[in-house]
Short mmCIF file of C-alpha atoms and ligand atoms in Angstrom, two decimals:
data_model
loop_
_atom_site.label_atom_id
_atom_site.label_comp_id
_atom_site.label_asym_id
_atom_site.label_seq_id
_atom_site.Cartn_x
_atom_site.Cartn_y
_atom_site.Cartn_z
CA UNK A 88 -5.14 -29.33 26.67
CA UNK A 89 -7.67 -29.52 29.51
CA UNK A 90 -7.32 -26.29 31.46
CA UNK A 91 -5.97 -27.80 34.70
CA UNK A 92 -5.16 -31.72 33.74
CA UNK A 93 -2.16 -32.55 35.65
CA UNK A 94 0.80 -32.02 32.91
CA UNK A 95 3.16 -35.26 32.37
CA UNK A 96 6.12 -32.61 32.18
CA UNK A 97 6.10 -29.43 33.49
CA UNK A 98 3.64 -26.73 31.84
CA UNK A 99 4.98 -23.03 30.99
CA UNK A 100 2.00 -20.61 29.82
CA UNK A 101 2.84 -17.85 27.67
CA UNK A 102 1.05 -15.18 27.21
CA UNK A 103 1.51 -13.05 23.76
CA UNK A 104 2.63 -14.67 20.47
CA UNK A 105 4.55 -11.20 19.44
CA UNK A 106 8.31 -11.35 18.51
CA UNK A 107 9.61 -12.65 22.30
CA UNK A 108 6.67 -15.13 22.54
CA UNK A 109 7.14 -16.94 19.98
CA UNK A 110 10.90 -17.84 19.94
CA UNK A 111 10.57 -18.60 23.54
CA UNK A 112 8.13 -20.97 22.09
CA UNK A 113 10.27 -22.44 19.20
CA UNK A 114 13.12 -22.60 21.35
CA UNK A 115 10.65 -25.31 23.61
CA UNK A 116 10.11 -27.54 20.73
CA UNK A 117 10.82 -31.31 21.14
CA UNK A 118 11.89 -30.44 24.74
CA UNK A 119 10.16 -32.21 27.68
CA UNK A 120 8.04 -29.37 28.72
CA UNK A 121 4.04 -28.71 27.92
CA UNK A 122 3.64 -25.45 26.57
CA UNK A 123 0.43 -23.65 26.31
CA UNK A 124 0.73 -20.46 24.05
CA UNK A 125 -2.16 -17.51 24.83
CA UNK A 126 -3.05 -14.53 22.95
CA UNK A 127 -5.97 -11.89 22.23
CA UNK A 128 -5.40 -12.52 18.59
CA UNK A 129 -5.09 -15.57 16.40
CA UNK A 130 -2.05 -14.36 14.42
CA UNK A 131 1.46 -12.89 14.95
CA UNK A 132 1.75 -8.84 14.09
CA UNK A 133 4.68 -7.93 12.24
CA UNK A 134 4.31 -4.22 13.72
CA UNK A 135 7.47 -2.50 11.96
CA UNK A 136 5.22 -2.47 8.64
CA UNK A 137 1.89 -1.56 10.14
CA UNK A 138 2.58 2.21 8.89
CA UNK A 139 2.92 1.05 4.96
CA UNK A 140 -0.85 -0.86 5.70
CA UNK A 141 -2.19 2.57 6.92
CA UNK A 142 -0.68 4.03 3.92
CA UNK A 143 -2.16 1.68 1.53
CA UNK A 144 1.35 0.35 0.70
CA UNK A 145 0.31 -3.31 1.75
CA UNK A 146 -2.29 -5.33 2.51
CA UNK A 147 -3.16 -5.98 5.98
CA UNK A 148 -2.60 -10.50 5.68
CA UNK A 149 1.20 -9.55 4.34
CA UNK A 150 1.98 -8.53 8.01
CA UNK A 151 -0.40 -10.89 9.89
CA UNK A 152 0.65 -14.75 10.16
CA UNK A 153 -1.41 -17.33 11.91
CA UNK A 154 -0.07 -18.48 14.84
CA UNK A 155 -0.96 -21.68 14.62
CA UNK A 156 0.10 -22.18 11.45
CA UNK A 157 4.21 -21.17 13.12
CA UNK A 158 3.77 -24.11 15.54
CA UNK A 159 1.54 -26.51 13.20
CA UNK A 160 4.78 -29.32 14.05
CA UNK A 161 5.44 -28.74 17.45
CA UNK A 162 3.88 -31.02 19.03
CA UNK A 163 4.39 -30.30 22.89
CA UNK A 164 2.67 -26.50 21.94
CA UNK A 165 -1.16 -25.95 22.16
CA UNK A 166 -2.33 -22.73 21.28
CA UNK A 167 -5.33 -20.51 22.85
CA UNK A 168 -7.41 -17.12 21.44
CA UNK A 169 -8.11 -15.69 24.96
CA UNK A 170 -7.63 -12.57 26.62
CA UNK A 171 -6.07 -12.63 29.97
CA UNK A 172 -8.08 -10.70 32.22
CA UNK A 173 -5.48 -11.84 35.64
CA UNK A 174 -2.98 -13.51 36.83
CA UNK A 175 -3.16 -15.07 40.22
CA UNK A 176 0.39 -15.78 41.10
CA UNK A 177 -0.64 -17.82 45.08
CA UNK A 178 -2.72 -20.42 42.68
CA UNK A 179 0.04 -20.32 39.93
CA UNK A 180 -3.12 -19.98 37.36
CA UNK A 181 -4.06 -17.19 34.49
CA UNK A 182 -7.66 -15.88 34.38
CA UNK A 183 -8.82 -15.91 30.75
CA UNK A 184 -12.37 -14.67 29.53
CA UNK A 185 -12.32 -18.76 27.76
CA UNK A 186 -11.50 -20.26 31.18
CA UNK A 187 -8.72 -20.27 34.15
CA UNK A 188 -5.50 -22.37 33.03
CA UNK A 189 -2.35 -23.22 35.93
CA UNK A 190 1.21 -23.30 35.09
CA UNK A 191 4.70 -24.40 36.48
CA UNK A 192 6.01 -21.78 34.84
CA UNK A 193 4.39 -18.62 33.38
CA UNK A 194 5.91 -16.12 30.62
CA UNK A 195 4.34 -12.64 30.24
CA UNK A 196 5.52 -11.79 27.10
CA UNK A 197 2.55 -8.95 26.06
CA UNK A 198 4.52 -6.10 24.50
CA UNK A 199 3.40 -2.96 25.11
CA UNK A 200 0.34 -0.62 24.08
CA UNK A 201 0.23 2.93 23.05
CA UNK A 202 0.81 5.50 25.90
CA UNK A 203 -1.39 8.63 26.18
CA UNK A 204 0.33 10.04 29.05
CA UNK A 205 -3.31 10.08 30.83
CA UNK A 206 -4.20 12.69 28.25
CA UNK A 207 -7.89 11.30 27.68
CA UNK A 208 -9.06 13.80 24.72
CA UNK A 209 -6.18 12.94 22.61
CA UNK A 210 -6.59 9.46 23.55
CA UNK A 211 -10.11 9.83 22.56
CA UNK A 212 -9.06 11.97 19.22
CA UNK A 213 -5.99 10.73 17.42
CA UNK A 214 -5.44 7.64 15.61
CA UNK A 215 -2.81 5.18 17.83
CA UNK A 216 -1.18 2.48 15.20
CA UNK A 217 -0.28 -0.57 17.56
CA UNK A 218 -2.75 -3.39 15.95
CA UNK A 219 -3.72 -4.66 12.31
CA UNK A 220 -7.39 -3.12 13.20
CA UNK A 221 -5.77 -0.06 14.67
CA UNK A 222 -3.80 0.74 10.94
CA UNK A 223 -6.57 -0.40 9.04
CA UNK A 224 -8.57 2.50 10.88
CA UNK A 225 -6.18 5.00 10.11
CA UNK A 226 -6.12 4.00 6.60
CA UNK A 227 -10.11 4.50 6.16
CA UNK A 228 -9.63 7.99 7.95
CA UNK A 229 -6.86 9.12 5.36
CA UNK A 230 -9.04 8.39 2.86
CA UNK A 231 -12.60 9.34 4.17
CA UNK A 232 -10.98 12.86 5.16
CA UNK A 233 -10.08 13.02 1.44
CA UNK A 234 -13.40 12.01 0.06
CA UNK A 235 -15.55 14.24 2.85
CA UNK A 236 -12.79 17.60 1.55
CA UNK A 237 -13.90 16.92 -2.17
CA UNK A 238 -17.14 17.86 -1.30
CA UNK A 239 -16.33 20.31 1.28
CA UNK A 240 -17.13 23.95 0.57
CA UNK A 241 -15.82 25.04 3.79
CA UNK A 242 -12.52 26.51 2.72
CA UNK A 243 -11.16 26.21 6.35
CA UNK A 244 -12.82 22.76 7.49
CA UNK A 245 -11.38 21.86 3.79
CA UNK A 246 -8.24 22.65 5.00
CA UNK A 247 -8.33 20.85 8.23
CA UNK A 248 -9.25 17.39 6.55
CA UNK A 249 -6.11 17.94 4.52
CA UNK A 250 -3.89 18.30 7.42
CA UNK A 251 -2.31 15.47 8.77
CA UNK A 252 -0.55 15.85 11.58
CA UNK A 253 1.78 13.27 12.85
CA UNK A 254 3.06 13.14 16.72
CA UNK A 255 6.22 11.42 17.54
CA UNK A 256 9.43 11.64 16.09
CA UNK A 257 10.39 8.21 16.67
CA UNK A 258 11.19 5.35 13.53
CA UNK A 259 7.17 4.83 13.23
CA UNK A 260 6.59 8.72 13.62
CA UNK A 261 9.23 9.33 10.73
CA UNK A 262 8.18 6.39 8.70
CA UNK A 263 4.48 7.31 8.63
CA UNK A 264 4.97 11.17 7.81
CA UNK A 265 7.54 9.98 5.24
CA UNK A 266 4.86 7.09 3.84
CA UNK A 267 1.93 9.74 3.95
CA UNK A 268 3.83 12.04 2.14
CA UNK A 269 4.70 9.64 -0.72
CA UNK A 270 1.33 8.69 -1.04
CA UNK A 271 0.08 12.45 -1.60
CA UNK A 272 3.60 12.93 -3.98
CA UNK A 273 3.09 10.08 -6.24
CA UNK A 274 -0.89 8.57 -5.31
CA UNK A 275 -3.30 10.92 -4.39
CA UNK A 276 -2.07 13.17 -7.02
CA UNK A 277 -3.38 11.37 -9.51
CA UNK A 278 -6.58 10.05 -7.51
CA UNK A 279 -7.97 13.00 -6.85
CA UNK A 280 -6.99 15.66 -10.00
CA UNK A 281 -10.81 17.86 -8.44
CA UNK A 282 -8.33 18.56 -4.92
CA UNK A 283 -5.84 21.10 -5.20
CA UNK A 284 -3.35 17.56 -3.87
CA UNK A 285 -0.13 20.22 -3.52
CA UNK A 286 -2.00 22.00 -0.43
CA UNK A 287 -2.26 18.78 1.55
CA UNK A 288 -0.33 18.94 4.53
CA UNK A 289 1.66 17.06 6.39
CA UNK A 290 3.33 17.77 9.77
CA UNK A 291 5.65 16.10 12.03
CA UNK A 292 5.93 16.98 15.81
CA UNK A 293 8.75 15.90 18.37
CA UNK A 294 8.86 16.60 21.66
CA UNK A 295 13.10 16.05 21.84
CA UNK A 296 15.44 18.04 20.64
CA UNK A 297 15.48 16.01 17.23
CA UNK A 298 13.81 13.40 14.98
CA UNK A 299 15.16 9.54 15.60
CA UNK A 300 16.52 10.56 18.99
CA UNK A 301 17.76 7.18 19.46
CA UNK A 302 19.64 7.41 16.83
CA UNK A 303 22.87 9.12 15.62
CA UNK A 304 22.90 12.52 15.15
CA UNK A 305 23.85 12.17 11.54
CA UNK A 306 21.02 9.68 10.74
CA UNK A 307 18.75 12.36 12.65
CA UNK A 308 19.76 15.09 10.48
CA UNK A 309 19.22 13.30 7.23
CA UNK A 310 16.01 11.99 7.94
CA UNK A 311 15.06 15.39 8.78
CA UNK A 312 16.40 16.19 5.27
CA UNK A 313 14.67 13.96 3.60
CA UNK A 314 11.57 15.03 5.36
CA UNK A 315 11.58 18.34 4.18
CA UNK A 316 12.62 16.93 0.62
CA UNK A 317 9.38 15.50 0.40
CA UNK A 318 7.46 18.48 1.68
CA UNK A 319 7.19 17.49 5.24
CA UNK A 320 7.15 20.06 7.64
CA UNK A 321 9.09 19.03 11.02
CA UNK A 322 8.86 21.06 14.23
CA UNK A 323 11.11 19.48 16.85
CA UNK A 324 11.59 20.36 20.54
CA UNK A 325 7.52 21.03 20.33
CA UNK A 326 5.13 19.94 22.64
CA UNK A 327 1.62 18.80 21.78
CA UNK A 328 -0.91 19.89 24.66
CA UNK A 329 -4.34 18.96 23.45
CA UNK A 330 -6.49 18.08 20.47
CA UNK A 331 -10.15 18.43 19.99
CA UNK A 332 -10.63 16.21 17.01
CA UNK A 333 -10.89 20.10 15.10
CA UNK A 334 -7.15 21.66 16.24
CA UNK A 335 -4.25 20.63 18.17
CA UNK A 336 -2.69 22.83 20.32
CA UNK A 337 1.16 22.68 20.87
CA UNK A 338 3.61 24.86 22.34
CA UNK A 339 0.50 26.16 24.58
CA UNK A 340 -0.65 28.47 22.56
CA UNK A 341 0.18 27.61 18.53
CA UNK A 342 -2.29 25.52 16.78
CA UNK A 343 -3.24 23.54 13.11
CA UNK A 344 -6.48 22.72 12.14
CA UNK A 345 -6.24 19.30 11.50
CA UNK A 346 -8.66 16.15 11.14
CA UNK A 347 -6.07 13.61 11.45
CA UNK A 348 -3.95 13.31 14.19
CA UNK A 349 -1.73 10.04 14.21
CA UNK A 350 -0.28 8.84 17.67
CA UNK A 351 3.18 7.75 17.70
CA UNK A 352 4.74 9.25 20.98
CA UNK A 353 5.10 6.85 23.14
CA UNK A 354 4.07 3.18 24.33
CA UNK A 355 4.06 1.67 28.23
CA UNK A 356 4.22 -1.81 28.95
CA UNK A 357 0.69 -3.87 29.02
CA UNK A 358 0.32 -5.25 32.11
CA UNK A 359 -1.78 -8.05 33.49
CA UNK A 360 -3.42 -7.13 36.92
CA UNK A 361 -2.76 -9.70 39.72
CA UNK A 362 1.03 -9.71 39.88
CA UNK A 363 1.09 -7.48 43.31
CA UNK A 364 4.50 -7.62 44.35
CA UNK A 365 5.89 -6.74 41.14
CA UNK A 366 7.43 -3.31 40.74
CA UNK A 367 6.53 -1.40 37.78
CA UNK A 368 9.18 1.30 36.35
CA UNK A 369 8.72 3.88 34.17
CA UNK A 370 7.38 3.48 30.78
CA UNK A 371 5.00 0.48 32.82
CA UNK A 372 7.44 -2.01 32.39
CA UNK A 373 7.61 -4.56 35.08
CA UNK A 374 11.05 -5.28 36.59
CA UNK A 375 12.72 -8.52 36.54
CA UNK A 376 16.63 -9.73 37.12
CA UNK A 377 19.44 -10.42 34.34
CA UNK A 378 17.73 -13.69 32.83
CA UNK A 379 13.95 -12.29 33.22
CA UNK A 380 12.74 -13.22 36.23
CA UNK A 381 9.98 -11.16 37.37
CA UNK A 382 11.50 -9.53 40.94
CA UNK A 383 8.84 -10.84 43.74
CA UNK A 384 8.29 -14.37 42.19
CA UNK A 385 10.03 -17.26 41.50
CA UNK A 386 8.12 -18.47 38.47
CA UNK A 387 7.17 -15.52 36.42
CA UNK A 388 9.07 -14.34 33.81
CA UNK A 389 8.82 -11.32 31.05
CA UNK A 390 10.22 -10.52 28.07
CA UNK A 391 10.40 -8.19 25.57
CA UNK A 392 8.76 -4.50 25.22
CA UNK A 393 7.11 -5.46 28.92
CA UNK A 394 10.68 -6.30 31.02
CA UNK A 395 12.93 -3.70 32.62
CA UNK A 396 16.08 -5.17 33.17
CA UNK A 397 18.97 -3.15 34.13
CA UNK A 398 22.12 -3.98 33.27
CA UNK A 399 26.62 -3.14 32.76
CA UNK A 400 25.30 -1.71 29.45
CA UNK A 401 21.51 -0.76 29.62
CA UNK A 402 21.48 0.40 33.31
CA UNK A 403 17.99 1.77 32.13
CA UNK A 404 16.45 -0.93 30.32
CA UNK A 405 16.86 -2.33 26.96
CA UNK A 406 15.30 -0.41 23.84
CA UNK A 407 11.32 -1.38 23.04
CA UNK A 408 12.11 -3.27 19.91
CA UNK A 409 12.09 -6.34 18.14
CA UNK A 410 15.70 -7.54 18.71
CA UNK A 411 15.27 -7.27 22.02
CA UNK A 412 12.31 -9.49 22.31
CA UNK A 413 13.32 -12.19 19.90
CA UNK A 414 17.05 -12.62 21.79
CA UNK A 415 14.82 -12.48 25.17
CA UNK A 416 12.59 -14.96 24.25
CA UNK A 417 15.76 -17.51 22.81
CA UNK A 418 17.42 -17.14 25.84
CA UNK A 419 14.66 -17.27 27.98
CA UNK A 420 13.73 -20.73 26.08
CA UNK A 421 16.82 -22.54 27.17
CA UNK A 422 17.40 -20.47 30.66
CA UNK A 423 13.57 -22.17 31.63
CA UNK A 424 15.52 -25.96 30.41
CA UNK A 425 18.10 -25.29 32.87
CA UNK A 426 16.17 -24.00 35.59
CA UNK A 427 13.84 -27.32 34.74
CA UNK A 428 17.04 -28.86 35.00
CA UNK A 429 18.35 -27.70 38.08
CA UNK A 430 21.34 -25.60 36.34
CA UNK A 431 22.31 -22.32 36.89
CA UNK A 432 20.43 -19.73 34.51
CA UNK A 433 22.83 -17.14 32.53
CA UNK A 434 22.83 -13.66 32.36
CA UNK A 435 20.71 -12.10 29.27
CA UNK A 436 23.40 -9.67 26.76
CA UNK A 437 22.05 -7.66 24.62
CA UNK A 438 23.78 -7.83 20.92
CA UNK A 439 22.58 -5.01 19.25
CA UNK A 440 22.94 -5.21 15.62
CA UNK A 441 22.41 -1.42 14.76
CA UNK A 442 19.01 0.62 14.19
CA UNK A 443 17.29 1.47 10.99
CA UNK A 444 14.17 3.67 9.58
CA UNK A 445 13.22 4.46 6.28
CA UNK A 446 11.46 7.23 5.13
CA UNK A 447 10.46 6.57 1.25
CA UNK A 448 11.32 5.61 -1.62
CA UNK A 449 15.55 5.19 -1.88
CA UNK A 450 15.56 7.47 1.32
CA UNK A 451 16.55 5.29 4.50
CA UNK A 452 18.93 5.37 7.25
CA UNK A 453 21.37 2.74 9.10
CA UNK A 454 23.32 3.15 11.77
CA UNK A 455 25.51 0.10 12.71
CA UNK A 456 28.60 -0.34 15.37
CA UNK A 457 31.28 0.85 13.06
CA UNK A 458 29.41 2.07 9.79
CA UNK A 459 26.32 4.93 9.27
CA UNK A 460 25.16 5.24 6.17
CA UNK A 461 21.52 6.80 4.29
CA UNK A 462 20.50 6.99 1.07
CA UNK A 463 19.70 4.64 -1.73
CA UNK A 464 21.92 1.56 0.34
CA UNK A 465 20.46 2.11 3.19
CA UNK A 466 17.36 1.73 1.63
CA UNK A 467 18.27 -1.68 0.03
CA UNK A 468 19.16 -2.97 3.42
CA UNK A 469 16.11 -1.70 5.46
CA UNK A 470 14.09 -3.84 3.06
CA UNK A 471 16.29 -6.44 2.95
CA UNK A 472 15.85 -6.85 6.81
CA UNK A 473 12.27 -6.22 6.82
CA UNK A 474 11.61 -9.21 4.51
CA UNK A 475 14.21 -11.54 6.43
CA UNK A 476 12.27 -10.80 9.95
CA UNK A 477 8.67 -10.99 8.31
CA UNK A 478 6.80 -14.26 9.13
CA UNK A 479 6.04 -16.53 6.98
CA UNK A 480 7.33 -17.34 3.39
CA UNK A 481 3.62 -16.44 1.62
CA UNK A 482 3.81 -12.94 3.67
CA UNK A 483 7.30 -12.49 2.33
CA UNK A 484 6.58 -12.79 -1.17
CA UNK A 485 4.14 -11.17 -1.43
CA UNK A 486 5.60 -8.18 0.62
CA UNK A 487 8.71 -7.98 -1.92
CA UNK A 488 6.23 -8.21 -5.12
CA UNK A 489 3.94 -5.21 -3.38
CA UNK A 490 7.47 -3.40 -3.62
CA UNK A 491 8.78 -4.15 -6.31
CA UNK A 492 4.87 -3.31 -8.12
CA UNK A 493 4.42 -0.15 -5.76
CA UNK A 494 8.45 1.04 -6.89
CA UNK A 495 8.18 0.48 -10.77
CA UNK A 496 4.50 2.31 -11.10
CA UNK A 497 4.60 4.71 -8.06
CA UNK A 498 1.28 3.04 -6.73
CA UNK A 499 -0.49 1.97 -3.84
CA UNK A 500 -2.60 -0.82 -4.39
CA UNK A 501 -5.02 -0.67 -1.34
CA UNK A 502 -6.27 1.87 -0.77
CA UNK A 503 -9.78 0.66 -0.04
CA UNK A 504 -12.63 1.35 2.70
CA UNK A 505 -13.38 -1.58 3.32
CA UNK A 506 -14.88 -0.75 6.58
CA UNK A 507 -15.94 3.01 7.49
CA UNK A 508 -14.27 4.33 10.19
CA UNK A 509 -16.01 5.73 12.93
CA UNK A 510 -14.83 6.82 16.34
CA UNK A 511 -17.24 5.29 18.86
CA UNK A 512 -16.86 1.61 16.79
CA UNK A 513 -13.78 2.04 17.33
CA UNK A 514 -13.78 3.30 21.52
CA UNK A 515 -16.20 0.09 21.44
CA UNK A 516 -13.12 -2.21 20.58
CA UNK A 517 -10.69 -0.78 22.51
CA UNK A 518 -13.20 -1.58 25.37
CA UNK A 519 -13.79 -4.80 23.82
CA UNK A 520 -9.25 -5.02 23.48
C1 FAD B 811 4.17 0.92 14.65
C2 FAD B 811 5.38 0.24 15.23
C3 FAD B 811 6.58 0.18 14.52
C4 FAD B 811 7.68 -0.46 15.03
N1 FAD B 811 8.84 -0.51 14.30
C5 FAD B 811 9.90 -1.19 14.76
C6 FAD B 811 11.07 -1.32 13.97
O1 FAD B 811 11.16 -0.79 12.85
N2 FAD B 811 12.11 -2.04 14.48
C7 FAD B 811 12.04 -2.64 15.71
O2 FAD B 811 13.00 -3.32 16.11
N3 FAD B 811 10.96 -2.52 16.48
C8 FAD B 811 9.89 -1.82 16.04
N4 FAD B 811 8.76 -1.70 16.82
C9 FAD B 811 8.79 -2.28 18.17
C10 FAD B 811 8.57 -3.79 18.13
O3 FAD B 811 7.44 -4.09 17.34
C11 FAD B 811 8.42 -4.29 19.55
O4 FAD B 811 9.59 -3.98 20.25
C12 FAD B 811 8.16 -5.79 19.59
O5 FAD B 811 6.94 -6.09 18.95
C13 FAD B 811 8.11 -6.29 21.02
O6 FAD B 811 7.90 -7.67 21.01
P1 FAD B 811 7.14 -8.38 22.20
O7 FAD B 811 7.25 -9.85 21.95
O8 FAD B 811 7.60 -7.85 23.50
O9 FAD B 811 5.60 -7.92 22.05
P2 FAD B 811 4.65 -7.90 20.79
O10 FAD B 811 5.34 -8.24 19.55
O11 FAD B 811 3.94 -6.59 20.87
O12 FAD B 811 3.61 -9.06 21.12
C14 FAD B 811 2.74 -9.02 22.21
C15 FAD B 811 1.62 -10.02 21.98
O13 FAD B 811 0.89 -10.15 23.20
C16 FAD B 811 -0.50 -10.19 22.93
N5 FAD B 811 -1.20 -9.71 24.14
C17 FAD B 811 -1.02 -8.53 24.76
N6 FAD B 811 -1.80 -8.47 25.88
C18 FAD B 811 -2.47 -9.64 25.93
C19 FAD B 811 -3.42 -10.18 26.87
N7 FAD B 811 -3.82 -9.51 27.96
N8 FAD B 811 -3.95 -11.39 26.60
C20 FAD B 811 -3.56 -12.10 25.50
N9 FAD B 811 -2.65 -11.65 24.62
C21 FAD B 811 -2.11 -10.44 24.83
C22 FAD B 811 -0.67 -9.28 21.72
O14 FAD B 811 -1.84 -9.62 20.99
C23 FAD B 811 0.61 -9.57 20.92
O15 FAD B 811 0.43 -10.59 19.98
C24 FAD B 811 7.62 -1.07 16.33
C25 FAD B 811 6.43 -1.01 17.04
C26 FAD B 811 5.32 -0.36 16.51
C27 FAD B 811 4.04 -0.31 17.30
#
């Protein structure tokens, strides 16, 4: 696809290949639209598992997929690796650093990134977990931390690179303490008989009143449970104030000495400069109307973590997760024919089919509509839907055989450095990002 060749039928851009992005796309196929797909990365991020790759629990390509390897038969799709710097809505055109491309129609469908809350020495300090590069990071730190304390004869700076102190009660917060404590339990244990193992420790820190918020308050207070089962400590209704990379502070005036600090408190939308008469809500989600029209234009749409759409049931916004997204971006698909089309666009409903988070091994828990359950079950059915939403047959095998492996020998097969981590590399690609 030239960059501004005049399109036989009409062209919709969209930007992100996440969850939203690409069943918009799929839901295009063999239609008489040109699509042009754009995104910073050349593969699809299957972010629920990114927690069990900083872990070591999986390999980074079994939550990855190729992008164009989803569309390699649809023919009216052409696919991009660009950043988009801009969006220029008067000249219907996206600024990319490969080149400018013009739409008919665009769809920002770009997720969201993690959120700091302007706090720049923890954003400078702790470890976020939004991208493959991001958990890969994290997982070097784990393990340099452990290999630097071996050698440590400072008994309190010892201490501190044992400490790992998670922020963020959400499902990733709970899933990562619960992952990291699993890998000290059953892995580290064994990896490292010269550390005293039983003195790493592990804390998690939530702001609200209780772990999985969103949740029920049953599924809160098991998680919890099972937290503390596996030597977790939890400190709810706690506020984190500041970290130095040596000690975060929470509370104002309580601290831990800690060299590993893992970000999972909040996201905000990522948003594309250019779209001035958009309004941006809280959270930095941009708003649009019931079938995700951006308010202010007539051609710009967005889906997914990035929309705010109020509605009957979600009068503040739909919940930043996948489901979401993926019905967005089906409905969005055949609203676009109709608007194509001349027809009347309908009304996006949100069918929520219940929440889920596990926290290790035969621990998980499920709340649906009419049924809440935890335990061993719940477990069985937060993989089951993990490996039914995960791209790609390959990446699906090979996810179920890491579990099945990682359940019947209590292992973790990677956990390798392949690249050091080191702080300024890493400022350097969030520049770069
Ligand atoms: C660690 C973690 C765990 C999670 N766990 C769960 C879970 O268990 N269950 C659940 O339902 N949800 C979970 N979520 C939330 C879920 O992943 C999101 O709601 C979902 O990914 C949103 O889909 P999306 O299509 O809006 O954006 P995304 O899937 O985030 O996709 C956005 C895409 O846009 C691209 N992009 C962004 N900016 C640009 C740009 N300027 N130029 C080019 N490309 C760009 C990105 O590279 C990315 O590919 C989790 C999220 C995280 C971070």
């Amino acid at each position: 696809m030239n960059n501004n060749q005049t399109a036989a039928f009409p062209r919709i851009i969209i930007i992100g290949g996440g969850f939203g992005g690409i069943q918009l796309a799929k839901k295009l196929n063999k239609q008489e639209v040109e699509v042009l797909m754009v995104d910073r990365h050349n593969y699809h991020t299957f972010q629920p598992l990114l927690y069990q790759v900083a872990t070591g629990g999986l390999e980074p390509d079994s939550i990855a997929f190729p992008l164009r390897k989803v569309f390699r038969s649809q023919k009216n799709l052409n696919f991009r690796v660009a950043d988009v710097l801009r969006i220029e809505p008067e000249e219907n055109k996206i600024i990319t650093d490969i080149g400018d491309y013009s739409y008919d129609y665009l769809v920002i469908a770009t997720g969201s990134e993690t959120n700091f809350f302007g706090q720049k020495e923890i954003e400078h300090f702790a470890m976020p977990m939004k991208t493959v590069p991001e958990a890969l990071n994290l997982r070097s730190l784990i393990l340099q931390n452990l290999e630097e304390a071996l050698i440590e004869e400072d008994a309190e700076r010892k201490k501190a690179l044992m400490t790992f102190v998670v922020v963020g009660g959400g499902p990733t917060g709970v899933e990562t303490a619960g992952a990291l404590a699993e890998l000290r339990n059953h892995v580290l244990i064994s990896d490292y008989p010269e550390l005293d193992i039983k003195s790493l420790r592990i804390f998690l820190i939530e702001g609200g009143s209780r772990v999985l918020e969103p949740f029920s308050e049953e599924a809160s207070a098991k998680a919890k449970q099972f937290l503390e089962d596996m030597g977790v400590v939890v400190y709810d209704k706690t506020r984190v104030n500041f970290y130095d990379g040596q000690k975060i502070t929470y509370n104002d005036t309580e601290t831990i000495d800690t060299k590993g600090v893992i970000w999972s408190a909040g996201v905000k939308g990522a948003i594309i400069p250019g779209m001035d008469k958009a309004e941006i809500v809280r959270g930095g989600r941009i708003k649009t109307n019931t079938y995700n029209r951006i308010v202010g234009y007539d051609n710009i749409f967005a889906i997914g973590d990035l929309a705010y759409m109020e509605t009957k049931d979600y009068p503040h916004g739909h919940p930043g997760v996948a489901q979401v997204a993926i019905q967005q971006g089906k409905q969005l698909g055949e609203n676009l024919l109709r608007i194509i089309n001349n027809e009347k666009a309908k009304d996006f409903d949100y069918y929520d089919k219940g929440s889920m988070a596990t926290v290790g091994r035969n621990k998980a828990v499920v709340d649906l509509k009419y049924w809440k359950f935890q335990g061993f079950f719940a477990w069985l059915t937060w993989m089951f839907v993990h490996l039914l939403f995960l791209v790609g047959f390959r990446n699906k095998a090979v996810t179920l055989m890491n579990w099945i492996i990682n359940y019947f020998s209590y292992d973790r097969g990677t956990r390798v450095i392949i690249r050091k981590f080191n702080r300024e590399l890493m400022k350097e690609e969030a520049i770069a990002k």
